[in-house]
Every structure is written in C-alpha cells, then in structure tokens.
Coordinates of C-alpha atoms and ligand atoms in Angstrom, one line a residue:
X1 CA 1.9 -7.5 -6.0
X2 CA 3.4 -10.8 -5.5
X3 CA 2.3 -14.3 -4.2
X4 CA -1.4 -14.3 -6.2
X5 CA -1.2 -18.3 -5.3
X6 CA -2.1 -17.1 -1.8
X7 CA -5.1 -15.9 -1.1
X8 CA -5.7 -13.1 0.3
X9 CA -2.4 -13.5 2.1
X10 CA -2.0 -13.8 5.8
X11 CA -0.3 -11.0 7.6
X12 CA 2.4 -12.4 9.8
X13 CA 1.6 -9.6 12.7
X14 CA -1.1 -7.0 13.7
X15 CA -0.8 -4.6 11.1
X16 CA -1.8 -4.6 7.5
X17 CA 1.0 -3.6 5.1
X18 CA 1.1 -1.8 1.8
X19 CA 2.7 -4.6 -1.1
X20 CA 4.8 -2.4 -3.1
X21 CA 6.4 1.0 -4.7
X22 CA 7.3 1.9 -7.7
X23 CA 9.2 4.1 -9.1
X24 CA 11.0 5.1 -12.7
X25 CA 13.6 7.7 -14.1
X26 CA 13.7 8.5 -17.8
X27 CA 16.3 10.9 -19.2
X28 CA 18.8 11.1 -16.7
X29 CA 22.8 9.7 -16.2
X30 CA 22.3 9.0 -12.2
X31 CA 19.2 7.5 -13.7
X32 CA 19.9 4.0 -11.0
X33 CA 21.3 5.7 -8.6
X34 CA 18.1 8.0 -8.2
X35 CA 16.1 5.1 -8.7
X36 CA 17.4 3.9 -5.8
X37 CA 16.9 6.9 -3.6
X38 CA 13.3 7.0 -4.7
X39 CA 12.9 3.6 -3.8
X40 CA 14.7 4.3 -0.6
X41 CA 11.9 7.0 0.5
X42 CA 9.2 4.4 -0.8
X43 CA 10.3 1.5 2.2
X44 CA 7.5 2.0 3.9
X45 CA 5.6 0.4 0.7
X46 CA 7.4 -2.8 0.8
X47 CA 10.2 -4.1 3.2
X48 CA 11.5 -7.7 1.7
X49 CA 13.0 -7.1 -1.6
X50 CA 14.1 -4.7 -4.3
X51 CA 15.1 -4.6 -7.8
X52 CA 15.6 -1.9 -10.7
X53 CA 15.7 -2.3 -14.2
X54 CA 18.2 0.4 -16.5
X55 CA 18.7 0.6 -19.8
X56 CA 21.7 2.3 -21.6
X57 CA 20.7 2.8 -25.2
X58 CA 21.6 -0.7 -26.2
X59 CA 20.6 -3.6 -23.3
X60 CA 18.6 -3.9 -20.5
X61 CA 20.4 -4.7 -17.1
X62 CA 18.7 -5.8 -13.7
X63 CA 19.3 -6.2 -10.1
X64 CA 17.0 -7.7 -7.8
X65 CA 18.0 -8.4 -4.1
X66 CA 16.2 -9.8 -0.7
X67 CA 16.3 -6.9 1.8
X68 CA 16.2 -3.0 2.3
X69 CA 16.8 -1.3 -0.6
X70 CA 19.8 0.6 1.5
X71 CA 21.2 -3.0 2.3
X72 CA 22.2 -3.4 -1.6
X73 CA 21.4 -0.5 -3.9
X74 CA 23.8 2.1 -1.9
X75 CA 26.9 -0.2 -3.1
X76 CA 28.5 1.7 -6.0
X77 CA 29.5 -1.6 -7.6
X78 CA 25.9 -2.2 -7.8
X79 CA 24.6 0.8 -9.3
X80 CA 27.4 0.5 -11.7
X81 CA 26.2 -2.5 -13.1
X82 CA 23.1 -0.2 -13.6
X83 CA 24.1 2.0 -16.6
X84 CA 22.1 4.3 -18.6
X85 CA 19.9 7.3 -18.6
X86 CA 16.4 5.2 -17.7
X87 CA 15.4 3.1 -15.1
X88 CA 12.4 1.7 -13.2
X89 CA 12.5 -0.1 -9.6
X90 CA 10.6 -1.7 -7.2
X91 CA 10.2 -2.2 -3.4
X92 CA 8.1 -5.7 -2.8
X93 CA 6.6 -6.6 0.3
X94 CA 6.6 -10.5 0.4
X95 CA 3.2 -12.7 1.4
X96 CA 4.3 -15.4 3.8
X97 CA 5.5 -18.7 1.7
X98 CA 6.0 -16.2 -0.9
X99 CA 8.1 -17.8 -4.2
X100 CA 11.1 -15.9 -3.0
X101 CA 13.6 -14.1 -5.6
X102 CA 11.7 -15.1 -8.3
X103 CA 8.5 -12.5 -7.8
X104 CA 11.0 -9.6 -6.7
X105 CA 10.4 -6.9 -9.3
X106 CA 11.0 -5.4 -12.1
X107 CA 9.9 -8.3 -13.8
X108 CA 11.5 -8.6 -17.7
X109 CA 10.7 -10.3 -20.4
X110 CA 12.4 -10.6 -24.4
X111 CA 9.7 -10.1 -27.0
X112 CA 9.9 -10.0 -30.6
X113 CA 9.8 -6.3 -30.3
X114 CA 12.2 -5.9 -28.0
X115 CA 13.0 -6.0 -24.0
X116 CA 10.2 -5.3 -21.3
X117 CA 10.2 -4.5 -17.5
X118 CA 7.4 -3.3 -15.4
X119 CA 6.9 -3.0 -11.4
X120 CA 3.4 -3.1 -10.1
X121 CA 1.6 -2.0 -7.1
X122 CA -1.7 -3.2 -6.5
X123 CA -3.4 -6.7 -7.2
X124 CA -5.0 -8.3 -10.1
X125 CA -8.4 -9.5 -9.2
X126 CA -8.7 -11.5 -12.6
X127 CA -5.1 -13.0 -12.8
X128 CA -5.9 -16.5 -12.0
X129 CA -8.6 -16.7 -14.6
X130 CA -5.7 -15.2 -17.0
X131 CA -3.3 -17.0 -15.7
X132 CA -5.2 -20.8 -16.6
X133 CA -6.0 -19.8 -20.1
X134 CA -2.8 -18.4 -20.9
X135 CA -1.6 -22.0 -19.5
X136 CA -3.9 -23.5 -21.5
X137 CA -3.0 -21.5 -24.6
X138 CA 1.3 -22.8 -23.9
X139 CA 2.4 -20.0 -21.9
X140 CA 5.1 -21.1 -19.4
X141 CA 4.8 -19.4 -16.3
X142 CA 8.1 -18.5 -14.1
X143 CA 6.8 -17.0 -11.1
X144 CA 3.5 -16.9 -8.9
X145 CA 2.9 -13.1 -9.2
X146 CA 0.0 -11.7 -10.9
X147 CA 2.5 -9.4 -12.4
X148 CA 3.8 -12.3 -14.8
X149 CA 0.5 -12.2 -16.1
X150 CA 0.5 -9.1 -17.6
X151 CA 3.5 -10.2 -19.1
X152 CA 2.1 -12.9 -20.9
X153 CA -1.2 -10.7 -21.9
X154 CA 1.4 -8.7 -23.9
X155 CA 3.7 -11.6 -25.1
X156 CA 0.5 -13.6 -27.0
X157 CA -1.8 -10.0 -28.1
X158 CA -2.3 -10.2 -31.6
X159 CA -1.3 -6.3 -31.5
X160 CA 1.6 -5.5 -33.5
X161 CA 4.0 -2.9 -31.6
X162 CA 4.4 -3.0 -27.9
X163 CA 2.7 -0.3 -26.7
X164 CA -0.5 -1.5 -28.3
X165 CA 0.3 -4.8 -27.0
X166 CA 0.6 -3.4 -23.6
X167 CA -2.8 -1.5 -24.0
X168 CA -4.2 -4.5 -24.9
X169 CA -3.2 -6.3 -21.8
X170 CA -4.4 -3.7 -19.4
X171 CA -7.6 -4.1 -20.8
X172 CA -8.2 -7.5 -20.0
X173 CA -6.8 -7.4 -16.7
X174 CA -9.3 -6.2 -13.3
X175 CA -8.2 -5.0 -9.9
X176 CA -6.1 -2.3 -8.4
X177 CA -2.5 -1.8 -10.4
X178 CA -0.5 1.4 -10.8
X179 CA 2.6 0.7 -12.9
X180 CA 5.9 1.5 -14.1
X181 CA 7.0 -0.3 -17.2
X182 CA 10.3 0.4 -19.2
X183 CA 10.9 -0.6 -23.0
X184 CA 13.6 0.3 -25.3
X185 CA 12.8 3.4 -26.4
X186 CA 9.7 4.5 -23.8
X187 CA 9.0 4.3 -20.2
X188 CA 5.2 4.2 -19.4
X189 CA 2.8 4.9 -16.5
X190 CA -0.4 3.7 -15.8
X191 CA -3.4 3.6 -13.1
X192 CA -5.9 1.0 -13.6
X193 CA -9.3 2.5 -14.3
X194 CA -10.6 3.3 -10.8
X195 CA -6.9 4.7 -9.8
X196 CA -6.9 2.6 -6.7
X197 CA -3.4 3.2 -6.2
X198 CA -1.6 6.3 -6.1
X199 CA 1.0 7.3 -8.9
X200 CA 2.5 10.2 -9.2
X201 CA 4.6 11.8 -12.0
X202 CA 7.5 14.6 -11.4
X203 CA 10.3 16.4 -13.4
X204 CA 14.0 16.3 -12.3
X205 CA 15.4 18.8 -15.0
X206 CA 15.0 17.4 -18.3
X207 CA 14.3 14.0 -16.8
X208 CA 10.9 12.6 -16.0
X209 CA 9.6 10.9 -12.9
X210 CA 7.0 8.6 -12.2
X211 CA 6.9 7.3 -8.4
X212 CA 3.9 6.0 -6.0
X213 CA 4.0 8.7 -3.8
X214 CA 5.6 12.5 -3.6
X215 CA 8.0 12.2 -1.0
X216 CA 10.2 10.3 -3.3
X217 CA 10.3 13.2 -5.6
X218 CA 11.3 15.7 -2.4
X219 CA 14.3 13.4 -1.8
X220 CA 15.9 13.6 -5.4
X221 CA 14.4 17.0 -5.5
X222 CA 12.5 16.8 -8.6
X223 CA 9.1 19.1 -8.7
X224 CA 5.1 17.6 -8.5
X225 CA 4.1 18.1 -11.9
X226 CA 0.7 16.1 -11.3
X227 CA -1.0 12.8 -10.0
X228 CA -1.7 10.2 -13.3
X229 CA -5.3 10.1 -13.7
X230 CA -7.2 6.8 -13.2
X231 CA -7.4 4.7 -16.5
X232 CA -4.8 7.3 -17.7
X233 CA -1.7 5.4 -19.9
X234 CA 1.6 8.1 -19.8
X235 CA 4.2 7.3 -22.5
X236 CA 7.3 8.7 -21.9
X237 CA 10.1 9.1 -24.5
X238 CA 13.0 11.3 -25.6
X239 CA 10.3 13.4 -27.5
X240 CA 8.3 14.5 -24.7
X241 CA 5.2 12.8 -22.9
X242 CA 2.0 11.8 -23.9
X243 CA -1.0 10.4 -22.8
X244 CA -3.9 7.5 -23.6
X245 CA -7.2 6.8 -22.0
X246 CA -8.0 3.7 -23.3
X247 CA -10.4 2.9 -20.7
X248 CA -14.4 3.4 -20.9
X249 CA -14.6 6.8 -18.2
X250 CA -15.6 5.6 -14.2
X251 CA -15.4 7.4 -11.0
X252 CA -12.0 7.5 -9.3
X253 CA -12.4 4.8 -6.1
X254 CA -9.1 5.7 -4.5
X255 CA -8.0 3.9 -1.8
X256 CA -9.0 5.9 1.0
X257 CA -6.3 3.9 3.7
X258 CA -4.0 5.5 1.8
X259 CA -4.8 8.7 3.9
X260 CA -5.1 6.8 7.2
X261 CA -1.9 4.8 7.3
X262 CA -0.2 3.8 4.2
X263 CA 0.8 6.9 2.4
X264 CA 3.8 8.4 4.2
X265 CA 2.7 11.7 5.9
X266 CA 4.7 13.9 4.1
X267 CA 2.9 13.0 0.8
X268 CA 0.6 14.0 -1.0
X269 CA -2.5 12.5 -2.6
X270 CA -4.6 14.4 -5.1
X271 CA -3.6 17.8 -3.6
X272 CA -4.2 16.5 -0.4
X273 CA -1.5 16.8 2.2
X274 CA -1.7 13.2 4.0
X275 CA -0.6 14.7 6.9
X276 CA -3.3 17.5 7.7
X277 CA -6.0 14.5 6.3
X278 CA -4.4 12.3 9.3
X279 CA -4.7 15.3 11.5
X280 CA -8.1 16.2 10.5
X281 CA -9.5 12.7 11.4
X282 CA -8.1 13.0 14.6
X283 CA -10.3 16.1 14.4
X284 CA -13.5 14.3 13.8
X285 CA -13.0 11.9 16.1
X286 CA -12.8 14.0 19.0
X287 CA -16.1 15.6 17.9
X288 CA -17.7 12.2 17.4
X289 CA -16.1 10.1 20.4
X290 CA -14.6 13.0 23.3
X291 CA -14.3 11.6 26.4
X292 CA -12.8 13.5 29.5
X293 CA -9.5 12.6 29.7
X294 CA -6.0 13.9 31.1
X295 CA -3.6 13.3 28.0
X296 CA -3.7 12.2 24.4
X297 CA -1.2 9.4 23.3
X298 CA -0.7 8.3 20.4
X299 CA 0.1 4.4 19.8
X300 CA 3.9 5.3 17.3
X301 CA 4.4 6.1 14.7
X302 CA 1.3 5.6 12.6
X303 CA -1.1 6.8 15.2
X304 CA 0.9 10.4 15.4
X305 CA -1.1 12.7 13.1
X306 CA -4.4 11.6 14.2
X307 CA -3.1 11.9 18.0
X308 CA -2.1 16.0 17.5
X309 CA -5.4 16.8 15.5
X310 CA -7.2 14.5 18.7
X311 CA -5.9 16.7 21.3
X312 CA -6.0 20.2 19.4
X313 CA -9.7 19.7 18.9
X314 CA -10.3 18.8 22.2
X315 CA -7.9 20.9 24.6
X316 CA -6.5 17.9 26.2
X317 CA -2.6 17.9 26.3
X318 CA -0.7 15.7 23.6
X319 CA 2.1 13.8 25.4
X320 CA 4.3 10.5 24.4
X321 CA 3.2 7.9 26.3
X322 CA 4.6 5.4 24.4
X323 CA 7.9 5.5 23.1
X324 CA 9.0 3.1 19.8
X325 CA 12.2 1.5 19.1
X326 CA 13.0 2.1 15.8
X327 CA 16.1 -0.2 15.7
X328 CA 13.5 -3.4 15.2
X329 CA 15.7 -4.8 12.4
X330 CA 14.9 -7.3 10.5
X331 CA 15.6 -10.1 12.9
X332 CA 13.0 -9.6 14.5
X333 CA 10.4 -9.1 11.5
X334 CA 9.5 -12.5 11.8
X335 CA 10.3 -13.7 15.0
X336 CA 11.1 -17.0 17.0
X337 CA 8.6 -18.4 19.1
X338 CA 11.0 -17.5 21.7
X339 CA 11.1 -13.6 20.9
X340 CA 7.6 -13.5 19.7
X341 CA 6.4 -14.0 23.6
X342 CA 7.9 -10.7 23.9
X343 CA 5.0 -9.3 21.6
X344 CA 4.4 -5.8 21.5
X345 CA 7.3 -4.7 23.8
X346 CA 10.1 -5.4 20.8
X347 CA 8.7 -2.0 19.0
X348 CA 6.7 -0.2 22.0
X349 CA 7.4 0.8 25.6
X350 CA 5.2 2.6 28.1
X351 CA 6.6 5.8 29.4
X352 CA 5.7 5.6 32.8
X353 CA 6.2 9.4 33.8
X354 CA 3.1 10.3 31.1
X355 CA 0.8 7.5 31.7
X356 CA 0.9 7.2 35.7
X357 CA -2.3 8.2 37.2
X358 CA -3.7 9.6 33.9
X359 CA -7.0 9.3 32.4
X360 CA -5.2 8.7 29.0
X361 CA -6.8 8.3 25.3
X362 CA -4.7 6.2 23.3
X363 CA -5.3 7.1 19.2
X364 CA -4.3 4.5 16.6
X365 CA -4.9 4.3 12.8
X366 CA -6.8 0.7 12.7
X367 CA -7.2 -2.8 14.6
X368 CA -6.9 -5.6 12.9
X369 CA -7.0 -8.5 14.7
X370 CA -6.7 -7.0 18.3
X371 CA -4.3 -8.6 19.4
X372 CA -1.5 -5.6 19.8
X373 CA -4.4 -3.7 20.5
X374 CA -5.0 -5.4 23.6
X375 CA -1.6 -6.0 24.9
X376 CA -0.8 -1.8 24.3
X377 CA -3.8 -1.5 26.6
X378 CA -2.2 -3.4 29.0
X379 CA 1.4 -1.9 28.9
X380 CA 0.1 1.1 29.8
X381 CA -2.5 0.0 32.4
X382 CA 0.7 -1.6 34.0
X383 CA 2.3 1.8 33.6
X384 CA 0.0 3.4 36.2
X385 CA -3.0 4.7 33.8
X386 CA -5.9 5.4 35.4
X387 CA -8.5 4.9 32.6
X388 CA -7.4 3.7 29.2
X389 CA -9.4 4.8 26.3
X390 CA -9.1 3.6 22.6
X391 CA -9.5 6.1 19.8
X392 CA -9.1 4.6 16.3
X393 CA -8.5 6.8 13.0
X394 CA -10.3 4.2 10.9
X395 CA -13.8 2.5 11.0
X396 CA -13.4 -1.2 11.8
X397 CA -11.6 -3.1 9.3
X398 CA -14.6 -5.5 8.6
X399 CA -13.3 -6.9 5.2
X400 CA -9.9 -8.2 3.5
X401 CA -8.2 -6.4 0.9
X402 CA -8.0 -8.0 -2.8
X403 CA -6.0 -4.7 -4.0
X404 CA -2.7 -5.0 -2.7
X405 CA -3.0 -4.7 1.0
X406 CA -1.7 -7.5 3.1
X407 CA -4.9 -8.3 5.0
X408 CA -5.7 -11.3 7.0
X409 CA -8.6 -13.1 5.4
X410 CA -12.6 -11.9 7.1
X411 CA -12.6 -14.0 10.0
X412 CA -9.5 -12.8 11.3
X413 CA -10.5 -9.7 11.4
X414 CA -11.7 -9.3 14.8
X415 CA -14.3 -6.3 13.4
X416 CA -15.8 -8.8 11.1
X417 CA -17.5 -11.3 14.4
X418 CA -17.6 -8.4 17.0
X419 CA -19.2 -5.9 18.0
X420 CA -17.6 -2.4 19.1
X421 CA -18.8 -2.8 22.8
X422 CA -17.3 -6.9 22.4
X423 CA -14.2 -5.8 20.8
X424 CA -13.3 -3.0 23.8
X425 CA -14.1 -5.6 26.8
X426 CA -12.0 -8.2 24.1
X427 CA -8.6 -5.4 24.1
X428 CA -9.8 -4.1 28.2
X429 CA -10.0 -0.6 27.0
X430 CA -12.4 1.4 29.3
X431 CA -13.9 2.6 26.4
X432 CA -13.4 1.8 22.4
X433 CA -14.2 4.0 19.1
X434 CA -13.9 4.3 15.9
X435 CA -14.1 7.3 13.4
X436 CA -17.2 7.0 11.2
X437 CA -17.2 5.8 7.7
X438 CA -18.7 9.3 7.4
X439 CA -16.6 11.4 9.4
X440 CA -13.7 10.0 7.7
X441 CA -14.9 11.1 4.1
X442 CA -15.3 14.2 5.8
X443 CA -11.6 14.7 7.3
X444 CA -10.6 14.3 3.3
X445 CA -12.9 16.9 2.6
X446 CA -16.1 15.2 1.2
X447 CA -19.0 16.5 3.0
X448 CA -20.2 13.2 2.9
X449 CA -19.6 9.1 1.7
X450 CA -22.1 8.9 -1.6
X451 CA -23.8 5.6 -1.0
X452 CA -24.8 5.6 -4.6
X453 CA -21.5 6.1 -5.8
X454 CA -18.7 6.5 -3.3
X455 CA -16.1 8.6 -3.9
X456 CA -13.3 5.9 -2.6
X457 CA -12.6 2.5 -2.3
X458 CA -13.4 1.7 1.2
X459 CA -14.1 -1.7 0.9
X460 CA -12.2 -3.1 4.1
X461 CA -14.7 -1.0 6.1
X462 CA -18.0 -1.5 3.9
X463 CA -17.9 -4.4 2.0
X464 CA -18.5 -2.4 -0.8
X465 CA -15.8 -3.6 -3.9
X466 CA -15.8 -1.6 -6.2
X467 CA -14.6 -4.4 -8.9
X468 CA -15.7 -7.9 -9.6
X469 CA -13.4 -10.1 -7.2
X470 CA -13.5 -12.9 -10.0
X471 CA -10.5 -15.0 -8.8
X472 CA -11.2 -14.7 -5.3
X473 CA -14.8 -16.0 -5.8
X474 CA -13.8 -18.5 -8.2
X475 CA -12.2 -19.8 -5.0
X476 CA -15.3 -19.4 -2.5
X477 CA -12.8 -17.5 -0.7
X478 CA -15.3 -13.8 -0.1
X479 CA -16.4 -14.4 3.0
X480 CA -19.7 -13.1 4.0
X481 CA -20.1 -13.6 7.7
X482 CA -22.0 -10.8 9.1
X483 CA -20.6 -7.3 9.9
X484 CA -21.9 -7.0 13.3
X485 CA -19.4 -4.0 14.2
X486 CA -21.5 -1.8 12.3
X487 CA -24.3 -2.8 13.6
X488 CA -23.3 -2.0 17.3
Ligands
SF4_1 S1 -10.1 -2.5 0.5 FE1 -9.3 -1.0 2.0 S2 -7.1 -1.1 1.9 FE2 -7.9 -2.2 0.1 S3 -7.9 -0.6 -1.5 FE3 -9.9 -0.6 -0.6 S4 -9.8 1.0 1.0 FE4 -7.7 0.4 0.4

C-alpha cells in the first residue's frame, strides 16, 4: 500500500476502498500484455495508478502511469516497451496527499545481486519503526510507501543471495502484505503469516500466474491451481515452482470484508464463491432482521448479492429501485465543491416506478460514516416510499483498518459514537440493522466466530487485531473511544 506517512488515511467519500492488486506472469511472450489484462480485471482493487515491471532475459523495463490501467496499458507502444516472457504489475489506489508517481508500483531497485521489483497489497504495521532505523543506519529513502521498506530490509540483510535476503526481510516486517516480486531469474509470491490478503496462483499453459483474486485468471483464461497459503513464500523459476514457510505456523485471520464488498463477486476465496457468501449473508439477515415489507432494493452495485439472497429468504420480491450510473469517470472522483453538493445523485437515482408507495428494504454492504447512507434514504423517501428500511451485510464498521483498507480514522466512523437505534434516527431510516458478527461467520460457513481464536480478521467490526499495530500506536493514533454500537 502506499502513503504510510498518513495515518490511517482519510477516505475522500462514503465508502472504504481496497489499496491495491497485484498480479505476475512468468513464462510467457504476451507476458505484459496479460499483465495488463489481469490488472484490468483487478480495477476494482485500486483506481489511481498502474505500473508493470518485464524482464526479457537481460534487463528490467517499467512503466508506471496515473490512471485506469485501460487509459495506458492497452497502447501497443506501451506494451512494446514491455518485452520479455515475465512480468509483475500493480493497480494502486492513492491516500489523499499521497507522494504521487513516486509510490505507484512495481517498485525497483539495483542490488549487488541483481535487479528487483515487487507490488504489494496490504499494509505494514511496523514500517515506520523500520523505516527510522534504516534511516538511521544511511538508507535513503525515495518514496513514502511502506513498500520501499521492504526494499531496504533486503538491500542492507547480511544474507548473501536474494532470495535469502528477501526471506529475511519478510521476517522482520508485521501487518497485512500479499506480494508479487520479480528478480532476474525468479518471480516470487508471498502472504504474510496470517494471509490477510488474498493471493492466488494459476497456470496459463506452461506459464505461471500469481494474481490477488481469480477473476483475473478467467479473463486470460488460465486455470485455479490453488490459493498461496498464509506465511507460504512461492519461488517461481524456469525449473518449476517451489515453496518456503519460513514463518513460525498461526491461524489464518483472513480478511473477512473481502467476502462482503472488496473481492469482486465472481471470485473466489479459499474455495468459497464470493458471490453465493454475499448471497448467503443476505440470507442471514433476513432471518435475523425480517421486517414486512413490499420489495427488496438493493443500494448498486455492492449491495446486489446480499439484496437477491435478502429477498429469496424472505419471499419478498427483489426489484431495482435504484439505478447507478456507471459512466462516473474520473472527474468526478474527487469532486468540486460545486459538484460535490450533488452528493449521492452523481452515481445513484431513485427509480420512482419501484419505490412509490412501497414498504421497501434497502440492503447495503456497510456504513461508514452515514453520510450516503442517509441521503439514499432520502432519495427514495422523495421517490414515493412508504417505509424505508435499512438492511446492512456487515456489522457496524466500529474500527479503522491498518491492513490496507482505506478507512477513515475511529471517530469518523459514525458506528464507533452511536448506537444502532442513534444511527437509524441519524440516516431517517424507519428501521436500521446490521448482520451479526456471528451470523456473518456463519454465511462463510463457520458455525460460529471463535472468540478464543477467530477464524478471520474482523477487526473493523470487533476491535480485535490480530497483529501488534506498532507504528500506529507509536503515534497514539488507536483510538479507543467506546463501541457503543455493539452495545445497543
Ligand atoms: S480490519 Fe476489516 S477491512 Fe481490515 S483486514 Fe481486518 S476485516 Fe479486513
């Protein structure tokens, strides 16, 4: 992930986003050009920037641009200056005040034992510790991404060859990281120890595939071989693939948002279709939260899945009461004052003939700060709703992300200073709830969340980290004000 100078960055609208993609081809001549595809079905993981790293047998070559990765990496000209039968890339999704080009991904750096590039996903939770005594210690820093500090980890190990090098700077690094890393003879995988981050790998002929999630192996059409295990190293070379574990053994703590809105549906987690998990929840929470009601909307596009397994568990009809725009570009991503007094209405409009005298349930994945919440609630009140109830596919988002999610810090967080009841009368809904942190384990097909030992990392809806947070308290900046949502 990128901006580590800014903590933990402020989301510029009522969502939380995903900070990056990665993906890697090893063994293949469109080896760019699929790179690019792969990164093209990651966009949801990251929205500001792209790059990919090749290498042809001899030299490394990069390309790193602002933007979609179709608004550069479908020019031939670029992918010609892409050659070779490797490559790695990277879709970054940029903090506000970010250090622009310089964090975009791959990063690369010259060793003594030759040239490096990796592409992360995730977020080091030690990096600022690292990144003072590596200062201390002469090393020269040319970005503000935590990614750099891997970088230096390997440059100054006292390992000889790289991969021990590398191995060595994984194990002094904590937090959430799943990444892609290319050399001159190898290209290597890895999930940090609890496997926060997804990571999957996939074979394309003879060529090997590592990519964040499965539906950018459907679009170059390569097969699922399997997911990389947590603390799991994969070293891929023209020999064949290998793995370490060069971590002590934990408990997987996957991120369990993944399933409820950052993994595209069509993926796969674990042998989990995201999709039926998405539909499932909506499942639960018509069991735990029905409510008589005439239709079932669902608040586009995230809200979808849930919405459909909502309705077929409860008999209610499923109808699009709310239709998106898609054609948002980028303009409008972060908006004028002028345009942003337009709010909600850019992306979503109320479809009158669905909503008008209804007793609708609206179902979305999460609410962040409440904000959009509260003015959907609204649209379609002014749309002729009779009742407006609020279903959400998550429990309340009562803590900030430190692993790669782009959360708003605690106290924007409207979950983390209300209560359920406060928070409904706060968006007007008729009525307001959330799934249960239980009920959600149980819509991925765990009977139950193990207190002890929980099977994910659901931190943003417990509290409960599952590693030290040593920069971020270094800082003061782990708020503990109380959780009063769950209380309600
Ligand atoms: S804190 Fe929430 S969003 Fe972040 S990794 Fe854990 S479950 Fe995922």
């Amino acid at each position: 992930m990128d901006d580590f100078s800014m903590l933990p960055m402020a989301a510029d609208d009522d969502r939380l986003h995903e900070e990056c993609g990665v993906f890697g081809v090893f063994g293949h001549d469109d080896a760019a050009a699929l790179t690019a595809l792969g990164l093209h079905a990651l966009q949801h993981r990251g929205q500001e920037a792209a790059g990919i790293a090749a290498h042809d047998g001899r030299r490394f070559s990069i390309e790193r641009h602002a933007g979609l990765v179709g608004d550069t990496f479908t020019r031939k000209a670029v992918i010609d200056r892409l050659p070779g039968r490797r490559a790695i890339g990277h879709n970054r999704y940029s903090t506000t005040g970010g250090a622009g080009m310089r964090n975009v991904q791959p990063m690369f750096a010259e060793f003594a034992g030759g040239g490096f590039a990796v592409a992360h996903n995730g977020n080091l939770t030690n990096a600022m510790i690292l990144k003072r005594e590596l200062q201390r210690r002469g090393s020269l820093f040319q970005s503000t991404s935590d990614t750099e500090t891997i970088i230096h980890l390997i440059a100054t190990s006292n390992h000889g060859q790289l991969l021990d090098r590398f191995v060595d700077a994984i194990r002094r690094i904590e937090g959430a990281y799943s990444l892609v890393a290319l050399s001159e003879k190898k290209m290597l995988g890895c999930r940090d120890p609890l496997g926060v981050r997804p990571l999957v790998l996939g074979k394309l002929d003879e060529a090997w595939v590592l990519a964040s999630e499965t539906c950018a192996l459907d679009i170059i059409g390569a097969n699922y071989v399997r997911d990389i295990k947590p603390g799991e190293v994969v070293i891929i070379t023209d020999e064949g693939i290998e793995s370490l574990f060069p971590f002590e053994k934990s408990r997987s703590r996957f991120c369990i948002f993944e399933y409820v809105y950052f993994a595209r549906p069509d993926s796969s987690v674990d042998g989990r279709g995201v999709y039926a998990v998405r539909k499932q929840i909506g499942a639960e929470l018509a069991r735990e939260s029905g409510i008589p009601a005439d239709v079932i909307v669902p608040v586009p596009d995230s809200g979808v899945p849930a919405a459909i397994g909502y309705a077929e568990a409860s008999g209610i009809p499923f109808d699009l009461g709310i239709i998106r725009n898609h054609y948002v570009g980028r303009t409008f991503i972060e908006p004028t004052d002028a345009i942003r007094h337009m709010g909600v209405k850019l992306k979503h409009n109320a479809n009158m003939g669905v909503l008008k005298g209804k007793r609708v349930v609206l179902v979305d994945d999460s609410i962040v700060r409440g904000t959009t919440s509260m003015k959907i609630v609204q649209m379609v009140r002014e749309a002729g709703a009779a009742e407006v109830h609020m279903r959400i596919a998550s429990p309340p988002t009562t803590d900030s992300c430190f692993y790669g999610v782009d959360t708003p810090e605690k106290s924007k967080l409207i979950a983390s200073h209300m209560t359920i009841p406060e928070m409904a009368s706060y968006i007007k809904a008729d009525s307001l709830a959330f799934i249960s942190i239980d009920g959600l384990y149980r819509a991925v097909g765990e009977a139950k969340r193990n207190g002890d030992a929980p099977q994910f990392c659901d931190a943003c809806f417990t509290g409960d980290y599952p590693t030290r947070l040593a920069d971020y308290e270094d800082r003061g900046k782990v708020q503990t004000l109380p959780r009063l949502a769950e209380a309600s």
